């Protein structure tokens, strides 16, 4: 889902970097000192979860989980996903380091939207499904937008990418809903408590 | 979980100060990502390959990385040349440029950034102005990735022993969600303990900044040579 180096144009990279920096800035500002360890440890959970390979028919999918990250972190989803993507890029060469800003924004912004949706739906597991689904779907829309703004001829590529990822969105919806349900049953405070909201 | 597969070594590039490497890497990567000239891109790709060779890194591991990247790029090659009506060569040209850039930057990332241990990298990023909160989160995150990975593997193994198989289907996805729930719950507990432990040690939102090592002559030499080569390549027009 995240884009590698050398594909996007300068203006798109610059715009993504600025937007991501803004989001990270707000996220950090809204994060109190005592919430830093929490954000950091959650970041490591999402990093580990992104390595999980789930079967889907003959192929498999990797989880994105930006919707769930949004629900758990609020605005802090920006710094959290930035760090996750930075580490993925350095440690695994997944996602380009020059596209880090764009990738951060493309993942974190839908995560933030999911957080708001989830809150509007009064923290119900059904909201978890919608958040998980729209986190991925939102990222696909932003990803396609970045590709098409770079080069109109990228339209077929972005169509194919989006179509290929739609099942992932559904799976993420199910996973997010059940994760949220689990947490609400065991320790609801983790979700309803203080966020960088 | 051993993540930093390229960070240990005694090659000349491993020994260069991480701040110098970052200062060389960022402008170079940004420039390559925007460079449109195929000849120049080939030169940069060669330079990146040389840098990896000098770093004496595990060739197989690098090949694996490049393989994954290029699978994605094959996808590009299959579509882009046919997206320009009547001009296959223009599309092929674009795909070639993307391929050169992506490979060059990934190799450079491995050679210059991958050879820095993460903890040192975090300190260097702070040196370049990364906010304290973000840097602290990076330090904690690095530490907890292996812990969360251990916990995840443990849960997965416990399920395997009880006969659970990951399959395509609602059940698998629901259970994966539950595992995530468990991990998030545990991580919440960990983070509270971590915060308390930090408080006991007088943590005030940031780690005391180390002065960092003084740059050695070799570091300056590396920085100056890289800058010189970079400027020469900018200057020579074809």
XYZ file of C-alpha atoms in Angstrom:
435
model
C 0.000 0.000 0.000
C 2.890 2.368 0.420
C 4.676 3.733 -2.525
C 8.352 3.217 -3.302
C 11.003 5.731 -4.273
C 11.265 7.294 -7.689
C 7.617 7.164 -8.693
C 6.008 10.382 -7.478
C 6.740 13.863 -8.768
C 8.487 16.593 -6.789
C 5.397 18.695 -6.041
C 3.454 15.632 -4.833
C 6.344 14.568 -2.579
C 6.689 18.096 -1.223
C 2.955 18.464 -0.575
C 2.846 15.082 1.172
C 5.835 15.977 3.324
C 4.281 19.283 4.378
C 0.900 17.739 5.175
C 2.541 14.916 7.114
C 4.734 17.360 9.037
C 1.634 19.365 9.964
C -0.157 16.239 11.145
C 2.865 15.046 13.118
C 3.197 18.489 14.702
C -0.438 18.548 15.827
C -0.221 14.907 16.950
C 2.841 15.601 19.104
C 1.335 18.725 20.559
C -1.797 16.850 21.597
C 0.244 14.032 23.148
C 1.047 14.603 26.793
C 4.362 13.321 28.100
C 2.694 10.500 29.970
C 1.114 9.246 26.741
C 4.405 8.954 24.847
C 5.262 5.423 26.035
C 1.732 4.341 25.172
C 1.967 5.759 21.648
C 5.402 4.209 21.193
C 4.396 0.741 22.360
C 1.241 0.838 20.220
C 3.450 1.833 17.296
C 5.490 -1.302 17.831
C 2.286 -3.408 17.883
C 1.174 -1.958 14.572
C 4.658 -2.485 13.170
C 4.618 -6.153 14.166
C 1.035 -6.569 12.900
C 2.009 -5.184 9.505
C 4.361 -8.161 9.127
C 1.493 -10.618 9.533
C 0.696 -12.468 6.375
C -2.923 -13.622 6.258
C -4.183 -16.132 3.714
C -6.735 -14.896 1.189
C -7.534 -17.590 -1.338
C -4.394 -18.589 -3.226
C -2.598 -15.341 -2.371
C -2.181 -13.528 0.908
C -2.489 -10.063 2.302
C -0.521 -7.895 4.659
C -2.409 -5.893 7.200
C -2.402 -2.097 7.122
C -4.436 -1.393 10.279
C -4.427 2.378 9.954
C -8.102 2.415 10.955
C -7.384 0.569 14.200
C -4.331 2.757 14.796
C -6.522 5.818 14.377
C -9.085 4.500 16.874
C -6.390 3.794 19.461
C -4.318 6.921 18.967
C -6.423 9.825 17.700
C -4.204 12.576 16.321
C -1.152 10.692 17.577
C -1.716 8.350 14.631
C 0.422 10.750 12.559
C 3.659 10.458 14.565
C 2.991 6.756 15.209
C 2.572 5.790 11.573
C 5.441 8.073 10.582
C 7.769 6.128 12.880
C 6.363 2.811 11.702
C 6.854 3.708 8.052
C 10.325 5.121 8.719
C 11.379 1.847 10.321
C 9.775 -0.246 7.570
C 11.570 1.765 4.962
C 14.962 1.471 6.673
C 14.687 -2.089 7.928
C 12.797 -3.797 5.115
C 12.966 -1.371 2.176
C 9.146 -1.347 2.143
C 8.014 2.054 0.960
C 10.435 4.672 -0.249
C 12.266 6.949 2.099
C 11.735 9.935 -0.204
C 8.013 9.118 -0.246
C 7.859 8.917 3.550
C 5.845 12.119 3.896
C 3.308 11.117 1.258
C 2.984 7.615 2.686
C 2.560 8.967 6.215
C -0.192 11.314 5.154
C -1.906 8.710 2.954
C -2.088 6.287 5.881
C -2.532 8.587 8.865
C -5.160 10.965 7.556
C -7.723 8.193 6.904
C -6.783 6.838 10.343
C -7.709 10.164 11.898
C -10.989 10.223 9.977
C -11.697 6.701 11.287
C -11.101 7.925 14.819
C -13.718 10.632 14.337
C -16.194 8.193 12.744
C -15.670 5.719 15.567
C -16.315 8.415 18.155
C -19.462 9.524 16.324
C -20.676 5.935 16.409
C -20.251 5.901 20.189
C -17.349 3.396 20.287
C -19.338 0.406 19.023
C -17.725 -2.639 17.348
C -19.789 -1.870 14.213
C -17.931 1.425 14.107
C -14.776 -0.699 14.207
C -15.781 -2.410 10.977
C -16.486 0.889 9.274
C -13.210 2.322 10.575
C -11.149 -0.678 9.466
C -12.744 -0.661 6.038
C -12.573 3.073 5.446
C -9.006 3.302 6.745
C -7.808 1.138 3.872
C -10.290 2.568 1.383
C -9.287 6.112 2.284
C -5.615 5.265 1.867
C -6.343 3.799 -1.554
C -8.103 6.973 -2.605
C -5.193 9.127 -1.410
C -2.662 6.766 -2.987
C -4.457 6.901 -6.334
C -4.676 10.676 -6.054
C -0.918 10.945 -5.481
C -0.244 8.699 -8.478
C -2.625 10.507 -10.795
C -1.390 13.959 -9.736
C 2.097 12.775 -10.698
C 1.219 11.407 -14.087
C -2.162 10.991 -15.783
C -0.993 7.771 -17.395
C -0.834 6.198 -13.925
C -4.645 5.934 -13.948
C -4.718 2.236 -14.996
C -2.067 1.378 -12.393
C -3.996 3.055 -9.608
C -7.246 1.399 -10.705
C -5.593 -1.992 -10.598
C -3.983 -1.280 -7.205
C -7.288 -0.147 -5.730
C -9.227 -3.106 -7.092
C -6.586 -5.491 -5.771
C -6.775 -3.979 -2.295
C -10.549 -3.907 -1.861
C -10.631 -7.381 -0.266
C -7.973 -6.147 2.156
C -10.337 -3.350 3.190
C -13.085 -5.856 3.990
C -10.700 -8.109 5.952
C -9.383 -5.114 7.872
C -12.947 -4.160 8.701
C -13.588 -7.582 10.226
C -10.271 -7.638 12.087
C -10.674 -4.119 13.428
C -14.224 -4.816 14.573
C -13.175 -7.926 16.463
C -10.105 -6.269 17.982
C -12.253 -3.370 19.150
C -14.874 -5.741 20.513
C -12.203 -7.672 22.403
C -10.788 -4.530 23.979
C -14.217 -3.136 24.861
C -14.984 -6.387 26.661
C -11.692 -6.674 28.535
C -10.414 -3.175 29.160
C -12.662 -0.512 27.617
C -10.588 2.235 29.208
C -7.839 1.695 26.648
C -10.170 2.914 23.910
C -12.389 5.394 25.695
C -9.681 6.965 27.827
C -7.466 9.832 27.025
C -6.463 10.233 23.397
C -4.868 12.922 21.424
C -8.359 13.801 20.179
C 13.566 -10.586 16.377
C 16.688 -9.468 14.646
C 15.764 -6.440 12.588
C 18.961 -4.616 11.884
C 20.488 -7.100 9.497
C 22.927 -4.649 7.919
C 23.887 -2.529 10.898
C 26.841 -4.467 12.255
C 30.106 -4.584 10.385
C 33.521 -3.046 10.272
C 33.594 -1.785 6.688
C 34.742 1.771 5.968
C 31.109 2.819 5.468
C 30.020 1.278 8.764
C 32.666 3.325 10.508
C 31.628 6.700 9.079
C 29.747 8.889 11.551
C 25.976 8.454 11.166
C 25.352 12.202 11.022
C 27.646 12.520 8.029
C 25.939 9.596 6.337
C 22.519 11.163 6.835
C 23.768 14.517 5.586
C 25.050 12.828 2.426
C 22.053 10.552 1.996
C 19.111 12.946 2.169
C 20.079 15.424 -0.573
C 21.275 12.570 -2.751
C 18.054 10.572 -2.407
C 15.896 13.634 -3.029
C 17.960 14.542 -6.076
C 17.825 11.034 -7.535
C 14.080 10.844 -7.020
C 13.683 13.947 -9.176
C 16.410 13.307 -11.744
C 15.055 12.537 -15.207
C 18.247 11.736 -17.082
C 18.738 8.024 -17.706
C 22.515 8.232 -18.098
C 22.914 10.099 -14.828
C 20.539 7.727 -13.067
C 22.659 4.814 -14.255
C 25.718 6.497 -12.772
C 23.924 6.881 -9.434
C 22.760 3.289 -9.522
C 26.348 2.178 -10.122
C 27.509 4.373 -7.260
C 24.867 2.826 -4.999
C 25.971 -0.681 -5.964
C 29.574 0.295 -5.224
C 28.556 1.705 -1.856
C 26.906 -1.614 -0.980
C 30.008 -3.474 -2.139
C 32.262 -1.289 0.004
C 29.961 -1.916 2.977
C 30.586 -5.665 2.563
C 26.961 -6.504 3.223
C 25.328 -9.887 2.814
C 24.742 -10.098 -0.917
C 21.853 -12.546 -0.644
C 19.938 -10.362 1.775
C 20.305 -7.372 -0.533
C 19.212 -9.453 -3.512
C 16.071 -10.488 -1.606
C 15.205 -6.853 -0.960
C 15.742 -5.898 -4.571
C 13.722 -8.866 -5.745
C 10.670 -7.744 -3.769
C 11.010 -4.177 -4.988
C 11.356 -5.213 -8.596
C 8.340 -7.505 -8.484
C 6.349 -4.377 -7.788
C 8.112 -2.600 -10.643
C 7.349 -5.443 -13.085
C 3.738 -4.527 -12.507
C 4.633 -1.029 -13.701
C 6.409 -2.339 -16.779
C 3.369 -4.411 -17.691
C 1.040 -1.446 -17.656
C 2.804 1.859 -18.206
C 4.269 1.309 -21.708
C 0.756 0.649 -22.973
C -0.799 3.627 -21.248
C 0.643 6.080 -23.757
C -1.499 5.679 -26.855
C 0.742 4.858 -29.804
C 3.964 5.656 -27.966
C 5.241 2.517 -26.327
C 8.792 3.873 -26.199
C 7.741 6.903 -24.126
C 6.093 4.668 -21.574
C 9.039 2.265 -21.519
C 11.295 5.250 -20.961
C 9.239 6.302 -17.949
C 9.201 2.771 -16.538
C 12.973 2.510 -17.000
C 13.543 5.775 -15.143
C 11.303 4.681 -12.266
C 13.176 1.362 -12.065
C 16.603 3.000 -11.998
C 15.559 5.544 -9.379
C 13.840 3.066 -7.089
C 16.747 0.606 -7.139
C 19.367 3.305 -6.695
C 17.612 4.855 -3.703
C 16.923 1.523 -2.022
C 20.568 0.477 -2.377
C 21.742 3.819 -1.050
C 19.346 3.522 1.890
C 20.783 0.107 2.693
C 24.402 1.237 2.343
C 24.174 4.567 4.155
C 21.249 4.269 6.589
C 20.968 0.507 7.004
C 24.555 0.403 8.254
C 23.658 2.592 11.250
C 22.371 0.862 14.413
C 18.847 2.138 15.145
C 19.714 3.657 18.495
C 22.469 5.704 16.921
C 20.135 6.647 14.102
C 17.589 7.956 16.600
C 20.269 10.063 18.268
C 21.422 11.396 14.904
C 17.868 12.297 13.880
C 17.554 14.211 17.113
C 20.769 15.991 16.240
C 19.079 17.071 12.984
C 16.112 18.486 14.865
C 13.665 15.640 15.364
C 11.332 16.785 18.197
C 12.091 15.274 21.624
C 8.717 13.577 21.920
C 9.111 11.893 18.557
C 12.673 10.842 19.335
C 11.639 9.357 22.693
C 8.840 7.468 20.956
C 11.372 6.162 18.443
C 13.680 4.915 21.220
C 10.789 3.171 23.002
C 9.372 1.850 19.749
C 12.669 0.253 18.712
C 12.895 -1.477 22.061
C 9.307 -2.709 22.100
C 9.159 -4.061 18.553
C 11.101 -7.146 19.588
C 9.023 -7.530 22.728
C 5.723 -7.287 20.879
C 7.039 -9.627 18.207
C 7.971 -12.139 20.892
C 4.491 -11.879 22.420
C 2.847 -12.235 19.047
C 4.906 -15.314 18.159
C 4.139 -16.815 21.549
C 0.372 -16.396 21.094
C 0.580 -17.732 17.557
C 2.539 -20.787 18.680
C 0.111 -21.433 21.524
C -2.690 -21.485 18.959
C -0.734 -23.697 16.580
C -0.157 -26.254 19.324
C -3.901 -26.350 19.859
C -4.460 -27.139 16.205
C -5.394 -23.715 14.865
C -4.590 -23.015 11.215
C -4.720 -19.668 9.479
C -7.164 -20.094 6.583
C -9.190 -17.845 4.353
C -12.368 -17.142 6.243
C -14.252 -15.145 8.786
C -13.028 -17.255 11.705
C -9.352 -16.642 10.996
C -9.905 -12.911 10.578
C -11.931 -12.649 13.771
C -9.306 -14.540 15.724
C -6.566 -12.358 14.254
C -8.537 -9.389 15.534
C -8.643 -10.952 18.980
C -4.879 -11.554 18.933
C -4.418 -7.898 18.085
C -6.730 -6.997 20.929
C -4.582 -9.064 23.303
C -1.414 -7.416 22.017
C -2.871 -3.930 22.403
C -4.036 -4.762 25.890
C -0.612 -6.099 26.860
C 1.110 -3.142 25.282
C -1.079 -0.797 27.276
C 0.072 -2.512 30.471
C 3.697 -2.438 29.301
C 3.473 1.246 28.518
C 2.141 2.070 31.977
C 4.977 0.141 33.577
C 7.426 1.767 31.225
C 6.162 5.233 32.071
C 6.355 4.572 35.793
C 9.856 3.174 35.426
C 10.871 6.272 33.495
C 9.336 8.529 36.142
C 11.367 6.733 38.811
C 14.454 7.574 36.820
C 13.568 11.237 36.611
C 12.375 11.225 33.015
C 11.078 14.594 31.892
C 9.839 13.875 28.411
C 13.242 13.644 26.823
C 16.436 11.712 27.065
C 19.485 13.673 28.121
C 21.273 14.589 24.925
C 24.680 13.052 24.503
C 27.188 15.330 22.869
C 27.856 12.724 20.176
C 31.300 11.772 19.001
C 33.519 14.365 17.441
C 33.804 13.912 13.717
C 36.996 12.115 12.759
C 39.114 12.943 9.760
C 37.713 9.916 7.905
C 34.158 11.221 8.410
C 34.996 14.602 6.973
C 36.819 12.945 4.093
C 33.802 10.777 3.327
C 31.455 13.771 3.480
C 33.681 15.956 1.325
C 34.281 13.267 -1.302
C 30.576 12.481 -1.568
C 29.721 16.152 -1.884
C 32.394 16.612 -4.537
C 31.179 13.659 -6.616
C 27.612 14.871 -6.255
C 28.497 18.384 -7.415
C 30.618 17.077 -10.301
C 27.733 14.945 -11.515
C 25.413 17.936 -11.327
C 27.874 20.039 -13.206
C 28.773 17.685 -16.039
C 25.975 17.968 -18.528
C 25.888 14.603 -20.227
